[in-house]
Amino acid sequence: ELLLTPPAGGSAGREHAFGVARWDGAAWQVSDVRVDGERTPVEADATSPTVLDAKATAWADLTLDEVTAAALPAVMASTTDPLLRATIWTTVRNGAQHARLDPDHAVEVLAAGVPDEQHDFALGMLGGWTGDDGEGTHNSVHQKLLPRVADPDSARARLFTAYAGRAESASPGSELQLAAAQAAVLCAPE
């Protein structure tokens, strides 16, 4: 069941339609759902990872359930759809920002998913959020990730390794290589 939680003082009167991705053990299967009230029944197996807004269309602030959050590091390499990956990245970032996802677990998802990221804009956004650009949270709506994890040095090393590895595996001179290298610099151990 999906639960729509309106903003404080708001109403749940707006209709949402979006894709729901369910991991079947080998691939993501996407179906559409229409949310038109506070509660919407959805066919889902509570033991299978599920990502809401698989097509990145909803403008909703979504949350990962515990099953999905725990499974994401293992399935990111098999997650190739760019819109689904964008939704996962946004949901991970927002979850850590709003204390709905442990920041240390966000590092786990990032370290697993960055090596297979195919889009420079995704690496640019992630690098800016995870790394240290010398600006702190200046001009940013999201707090930086590294100051929020239990062991910043270990997290920094893991993220640096993921970004640097992606820079090495990207086509030489590509925008993807540049974005990965820039993100690696932002996460480089001090």
PDB file of C-alpha atoms in Angstrom:
ATOM      1  CA  GLU A   1       0.000   0.000   0.000  1.00  0.00           C
ATOM      2  CA  LEU A   2       1.251   3.485  -0.838  1.00  0.00           C
ATOM      3  CA  LEU A   3       0.668   6.178   1.746  1.00  0.00           C
ATOM      4  CA  LEU A   4       0.525   9.767   0.531  1.00  0.00           C
ATOM      5  CA  THR A   5       1.650  12.188   3.215  1.00  0.00           C
ATOM      6  CA  PRO A   6       0.751  15.779   2.306  1.00  0.00           C
ATOM      7  CA  PRO A   7       2.895  18.674   3.516  1.00  0.00           C
ATOM      8  CA  ALA A   8       1.906  20.195   6.849  1.00  0.00           C
ATOM      9  CA  GLY A   9      -1.233  22.223   6.297  1.00  0.00           C
ATOM     10  CA  GLY A  10      -1.655  20.805   2.783  1.00  0.00           C
ATOM     11  CA  SER A  11      -4.042  18.304   1.327  1.00  0.00           C
ATOM     12  CA  ALA A  12      -3.593  15.028  -0.517  1.00  0.00           C
ATOM     13  CA  GLY A  13      -6.053  16.185  -3.179  1.00  0.00           C
ATOM     14  CA  ARG A  14      -3.616  16.046  -6.098  1.00  0.00           C
ATOM     15  CA  GLU A  15      -3.394  12.969  -8.301  1.00  0.00           C
ATOM     16  CA  HIS A  16      -0.027  11.334  -9.006  1.00  0.00           C
ATOM     17  CA  ALA A  17       0.765   8.809 -11.713  1.00  0.00           C
ATOM     18  CA  PHE A  18       4.166   7.164 -11.839  1.00  0.00           C
ATOM     19  CA  GLY A  19       6.063   3.970 -12.480  1.00  0.00           C
ATOM     20  CA  VAL A  20       6.788   1.427  -9.773  1.00  0.00           C
ATOM     21  CA  ALA A  21       9.880  -0.747 -10.307  1.00  0.00           C
ATOM     22  CA  ARG A  22      10.119  -4.115  -8.584  1.00  0.00           C
ATOM     23  CA  TRP A  23      13.286  -6.226  -8.567  1.00  0.00           C
ATOM     24  CA  ASP A  24      12.421  -9.808  -9.539  1.00  0.00           C
ATOM     25  CA  GLY A  25      15.832 -11.271  -8.703  1.00  0.00           C
ATOM     26  CA  ALA A  26      17.296 -10.641 -12.152  1.00  0.00           C
ATOM     27  CA  ALA A  27      15.890  -7.337 -13.445  1.00  0.00           C
ATOM     28  CA  TRP A  28      13.579  -4.459 -12.626  1.00  0.00           C
ATOM     29  CA  GLN A  29       9.946  -4.863 -13.729  1.00  0.00           C
ATOM     30  CA  VAL A  30       8.070  -1.562 -14.092  1.00  0.00           C
ATOM     31  CA  SER A  31       4.322  -1.036 -13.861  1.00  0.00           C
ATOM     32  CA  ASP A  32       2.262   2.132 -13.597  1.00  0.00           C
ATOM     33  CA  VAL A  33       0.246   3.239 -10.588  1.00  0.00           C
ATOM     34  CA  ARG A  34      -2.176   6.133 -10.093  1.00  0.00           C
ATOM     35  CA  VAL A  35      -2.351   7.663  -6.607  1.00  0.00           C
ATOM     36  CA  ASP A  36      -5.534   9.664  -6.090  1.00  0.00           C
ATOM     37  CA  GLY A  37      -5.983   9.537  -2.331  1.00  0.00           C
ATOM     38  CA  GLU A  38      -4.119   9.136   0.923  1.00  0.00           C
ATOM     39  CA  ARG A  39      -3.937   5.327   0.529  1.00  0.00           C
ATOM     40  CA  THR A  40      -3.469   3.383  -2.696  1.00  0.00           C
ATOM     41  CA  PRO A  41      -3.289  -0.401  -2.872  1.00  0.00           C
ATOM     42  CA  VAL A  42      -0.302  -1.712  -4.844  1.00  0.00           C
ATOM     43  CA  GLU A  43       0.569  -5.291  -5.661  1.00  0.00           C
ATOM     44  CA  ALA A  44       4.010  -5.821  -4.201  1.00  0.00           C
ATOM     45  CA  ASP A  45       6.007  -8.485  -2.489  1.00  0.00           C
ATOM     46  CA  ALA A  46       7.230  -7.075   0.824  1.00  0.00           C
ATOM     47  CA  THR A  47      10.486  -9.010   0.409  1.00  0.00           C
ATOM     48  CA  SER A  48      11.347  -7.556  -3.024  1.00  0.00           C
ATOM     49  CA  PRO A  49      13.113  -4.237  -3.563  1.00  0.00           C
ATOM     50  CA  THR A  50      10.709  -1.617  -4.924  1.00  0.00           C
ATOM     51  CA  VAL A  51      11.497   1.859  -6.242  1.00  0.00           C
ATOM     52  CA  LEU A  52       8.733   4.414  -6.640  1.00  0.00           C
ATOM     53  CA  ASP A  53       8.732   6.843  -9.583  1.00  0.00           C
ATOM     54  CA  ALA A  54      10.817   4.567 -11.788  1.00  0.00           C
ATOM     55  CA  LYS A  55      10.390   6.933 -14.745  1.00  0.00           C
ATOM     56  CA  ALA A  56      11.383  10.090 -12.806  1.00  0.00           C
ATOM     57  CA  THR A  57       8.109  11.934 -13.472  1.00  0.00           C
ATOM     58  CA  ALA A  58       6.392  12.449 -10.110  1.00  0.00           C
ATOM     59  CA  TRP A  59       7.989  15.486  -8.411  1.00  0.00           C
ATOM     60  CA  ALA A  60       7.362  13.621  -5.174  1.00  0.00           C
ATOM     61  CA  ASP A  61       9.702  13.332  -2.207  1.00  0.00           C
ATOM     62  CA  LEU A  62       9.962   9.560  -1.972  1.00  0.00           C
ATOM     63  CA  THR A  63      11.431   7.145   0.549  1.00  0.00           C
ATOM     64  CA  LEU A  64      13.168   3.801   0.200  1.00  0.00           C
ATOM     65  CA  ASP A  65      11.835   1.038   2.412  1.00  0.00           C
ATOM     66  CA  GLU A  66      14.315  -1.017   4.443  1.00  0.00           C
ATOM     67  CA  VAL A  67      14.217  -3.983   2.037  1.00  0.00           C
ATOM     68  CA  THR A  68      15.010  -1.791  -0.961  1.00  0.00           C
ATOM     69  CA  ALA A  69      17.686   0.233   0.816  1.00  0.00           C
ATOM     70  CA  ALA A  70      19.428  -2.955   1.910  1.00  0.00           C
ATOM     71  CA  ALA A  71      19.285  -4.490  -1.586  1.00  0.00           C
ATOM     72  CA  LEU A  72      20.384  -1.497  -3.660  1.00  0.00           C
ATOM     73  CA  PRO A  73      24.157  -1.955  -3.303  1.00  0.00           C
ATOM     74  CA  ALA A  74      23.832  -5.457  -4.752  1.00  0.00           C
ATOM     75  CA  VAL A  75      21.552  -4.509  -7.648  1.00  0.00           C
ATOM     76  CA  MET A  76      23.018  -1.178  -8.802  1.00  0.00           C
ATOM     77  CA  ALA A  77      25.361  -2.850 -11.313  1.00  0.00           C
ATOM     78  CA  SER A  78      22.311  -4.443 -12.961  1.00  0.00           C
ATOM     79  CA  THR A  79      20.319  -1.220 -12.906  1.00  0.00           C
ATOM     80  CA  THR A  80      20.895   0.242 -16.356  1.00  0.00           C
ATOM     81  CA  ASP A  81      17.815   2.377 -17.020  1.00  0.00           C
ATOM     82  CA  PRO A  82      18.964   6.015 -16.711  1.00  0.00           C
ATOM     83  CA  LEU A  83      15.635   7.299 -15.363  1.00  0.00           C
ATOM     84  CA  LEU A  84      15.474   4.590 -12.721  1.00  0.00           C
ATOM     85  CA  ARG A  85      19.075   5.320 -11.717  1.00  0.00           C
ATOM     86  CA  ALA A  86      18.238   9.047 -11.520  1.00  0.00           C
ATOM     87  CA  THR A  87      15.302   8.265  -9.253  1.00  0.00           C
ATOM     88  CA  ILE A  88      17.483   6.076  -7.049  1.00  0.00           C
ATOM     89  CA  TRP A  89      20.174   8.766  -6.764  1.00  0.00           C
ATOM     90  CA  THR A  90      17.597  11.448  -5.924  1.00  0.00           C
ATOM     91  CA  THR A  91      15.797   9.235  -3.424  1.00  0.00           C
ATOM     92  CA  VAL A  92      19.074   8.275  -1.730  1.00  0.00           C
ATOM     93  CA  ARG A  93      20.144  11.937  -1.505  1.00  0.00           C
ATOM     94  CA  ASN A  94      16.758  13.099  -0.212  1.00  0.00           C
ATOM     95  CA  GLY A  95      16.508  10.168   2.191  1.00  0.00           C
ATOM     96  CA  ALA A  96      19.862  11.033   3.778  1.00  0.00           C
ATOM     97  CA  GLN A  97      18.920  14.720   3.847  1.00  0.00           C
ATOM     98  CA  HIS A  98      15.580  14.126   5.597  1.00  0.00           C
ATOM     99  CA  ALA A  99      16.856  11.440   8.022  1.00  0.00           C
ATOM    100  CA  ARG A 100      14.916   8.648   6.315  1.00  0.00           C
ATOM    101  CA  LEU A 101      18.065   6.860   5.135  1.00  0.00           C
ATOM    102  CA  ASP A 102      21.199   6.339   7.200  1.00  0.00           C
ATOM    103  CA  PRO A 103      23.969   8.429   5.573  1.00  0.00           C
ATOM    104  CA  ASP A 104      26.343   5.466   5.950  1.00  0.00           C
ATOM    105  CA  HIS A 105      23.966   3.388   3.873  1.00  0.00           C
ATOM    106  CA  ALA A 106      23.883   6.150   1.261  1.00  0.00           C
ATOM    107  CA  VAL A 107      27.672   5.690   0.981  1.00  0.00           C
ATOM    108  CA  GLU A 108      27.119   1.944   0.430  1.00  0.00           C
ATOM    109  CA  VAL A 109      24.711   2.617  -2.465  1.00  0.00           C
ATOM    110  CA  LEU A 110      27.013   5.233  -3.985  1.00  0.00           C
ATOM    111  CA  ALA A 111      30.132   3.084  -3.737  1.00  0.00           C
ATOM    112  CA  ALA A 112      28.267   0.246  -5.467  1.00  0.00           C
ATOM    113  CA  GLY A 113      26.547   2.338  -8.137  1.00  0.00           C
ATOM    114  CA  VAL A 114      29.076   4.976  -9.186  1.00  0.00           C
ATOM    115  CA  PRO A 115      31.409   2.515 -10.994  1.00  0.00           C
ATOM    116  CA  ASP A 116      28.605   1.717 -13.469  1.00  0.00           C
ATOM    117  CA  GLU A 117      27.148   5.204 -13.878  1.00  0.00           C
ATOM    118  CA  GLN A 118      26.874   6.146 -17.559  1.00  0.00           C
ATOM    119  CA  HIS A 119      25.895   9.806 -17.273  1.00  0.00           C
ATOM    120  CA  ASP A 120      28.195  12.708 -16.543  1.00  0.00           C
ATOM    121  CA  PHE A 121      25.368  14.854 -15.160  1.00  0.00           C
ATOM    122  CA  ALA A 122      24.608  12.185 -12.538  1.00  0.00           C
ATOM    123  CA  LEU A 123      28.255  12.023 -11.466  1.00  0.00           C
ATOM    124  CA  GLY A 124      28.404  15.820 -11.350  1.00  0.00           C
ATOM    125  CA  MET A 125      25.368  16.034  -9.064  1.00  0.00           C
ATOM    126  CA  LEU A 126      26.578  13.186  -6.866  1.00  0.00           C
ATOM    127  CA  GLY A 127      30.123  14.556  -6.643  1.00  0.00           C
ATOM    128  CA  GLY A 128      28.824  17.967  -5.615  1.00  0.00           C
ATOM    129  CA  TRP A 129      26.678  16.423  -2.901  1.00  0.00           C
ATOM    130  CA  THR A 130      29.176  13.912  -1.578  1.00  0.00           C
ATOM    131  CA  GLY A 131      32.416  15.846  -1.909  1.00  0.00           C
ATOM    132  CA  ASP A 132      34.011  18.887  -0.392  1.00  0.00           C
ATOM    133  CA  ASP A 133      33.937  21.824  -2.773  1.00  0.00           C
ATOM    134  CA  GLY A 134      35.099  24.294  -0.150  1.00  0.00           C
ATOM    135  CA  GLU A 135      31.652  25.872  -0.035  1.00  0.00           C
ATOM    136  CA  GLY A 136      30.031  23.645   2.583  1.00  0.00           C
ATOM    137  CA  THR A 137      26.303  23.928   2.025  1.00  0.00           C
ATOM    138  CA  HIS A 138      26.527  27.449   0.621  1.00  0.00           C
ATOM    139  CA  ASN A 139      24.022  27.837  -2.257  1.00  0.00           C
ATOM    140  CA  SER A 140      22.846  24.249  -1.797  1.00  0.00           C
ATOM    141  CA  VAL A 141      19.520  22.941  -0.567  1.00  0.00           C
ATOM    142  CA  HIS A 142      21.133  19.696   0.616  1.00  0.00           C
ATOM    143  CA  GLN A 143      23.671  19.257   3.372  1.00  0.00           C
ATOM    144  CA  LYS A 144      26.883  17.598   2.286  1.00  0.00           C
ATOM    145  CA  LEU A 145      27.019  13.856   2.878  1.00  0.00           C
ATOM    146  CA  LEU A 146      30.508  13.308   4.338  1.00  0.00           C
ATOM    147  CA  PRO A 147      30.030  15.372   7.535  1.00  0.00           C
ATOM    148  CA  ARG A 148      26.929  13.286   8.313  1.00  0.00           C
ATOM    149  CA  VAL A 149      28.453   9.772   8.224  1.00  0.00           C
ATOM    150  CA  ALA A 150      29.829   7.938  11.257  1.00  0.00           C
ATOM    151  CA  ASP A 151      33.353   7.526   9.817  1.00  0.00           C
ATOM    152  CA  PRO A 152      34.017  10.343   7.317  1.00  0.00           C
ATOM    153  CA  ASP A 153      37.562   9.191   6.502  1.00  0.00           C
ATOM    154  CA  SER A 154      36.448   5.695   5.548  1.00  0.00           C
ATOM    155  CA  ALA A 155      33.465   7.027   3.573  1.00  0.00           C
ATOM    156  CA  ARG A 156      35.701   9.540   1.788  1.00  0.00           C
ATOM    157  CA  ALA A 157      38.126   6.774   0.789  1.00  0.00           C
ATOM    158  CA  ARG A 158      35.320   4.538  -0.502  1.00  0.00           C
ATOM    159  CA  LEU A 159      33.743   7.340  -2.524  1.00  0.00           C
ATOM    160  CA  PHE A 160      37.114   8.456  -3.890  1.00  0.00           C
ATOM    161  CA  THR A 161      37.830   4.887  -5.005  1.00  0.00           C
ATOM    162  CA  ALA A 162      34.432   4.623  -6.728  1.00  0.00           C
ATOM    163  CA  TYR A 163      34.745   7.961  -8.564  1.00  0.00           C
ATOM    164  CA  ALA A 164      38.419   7.452  -9.471  1.00  0.00           C
ATOM    165  CA  GLY A 165      37.651   3.963 -10.753  1.00  0.00           C
ATOM    166  CA  ARG A 166      34.869   5.360 -12.922  1.00  0.00           C
ATOM    167  CA  ALA A 167      37.214   8.031 -14.259  1.00  0.00           C
ATOM    168  CA  GLU A 168      39.723   5.317 -15.196  1.00  0.00           C
ATOM    169  CA  SER A 169      37.088   3.146 -16.897  1.00  0.00           C
ATOM    170  CA  ALA A 170      35.415   5.969 -18.857  1.00  0.00           C
ATOM    171  CA  SER A 171      36.418   6.790 -22.421  1.00  0.00           C
ATOM    172  CA  PRO A 172      39.531   8.994 -22.350  1.00  0.00           C
ATOM    173  CA  GLY A 173      38.696  12.664 -22.792  1.00  0.00           C
ATOM    174  CA  SER A 174      34.934  12.122 -22.384  1.00  0.00           C
ATOM    175  CA  GLU A 175      32.574  14.288 -20.345  1.00  0.00           C
ATOM    176  CA  LEU A 176      31.919  11.197 -18.231  1.00  0.00           C
ATOM    177  CA  GLN A 177      35.612  10.853 -17.427  1.00  0.00           C
ATOM    178  CA  LEU A 178      35.813  14.549 -16.540  1.00  0.00           C
ATOM    179  CA  ALA A 179      32.769  14.392 -14.244  1.00  0.00           C
ATOM    180  CA  ALA A 180      34.085  11.278 -12.491  1.00  0.00           C
ATOM    181  CA  ALA A 181      37.554  12.822 -12.078  1.00  0.00           C
ATOM    182  CA  GLN A 182      36.057  16.036 -10.670  1.00  0.00           C
ATOM    183  CA  ALA A 183      33.952  14.035  -8.195  1.00  0.00           C
ATOM    184  CA  ALA A 184      37.053  12.035  -7.202  1.00  0.00           C
ATOM    185  CA  VAL A 185      38.941  15.253  -6.488  1.00  0.00           C
ATOM    186  CA  LEU A 186      36.066  16.498  -4.319  1.00  0.00           C
ATOM    187  CA  CYS A 187      36.227  13.265  -2.283  1.00  0.00           C
ATOM    188  CA  ALA A 188      40.014  12.821  -2.280  1.00  0.00           C
ATOM    189  CA  PRO A 189      41.477  11.898   1.095  1.00  0.00           C
ATOM    190  CA  GLU A 190      43.050  14.893   2.739  1.00  0.00           C
TER     191      GLU A 190
END
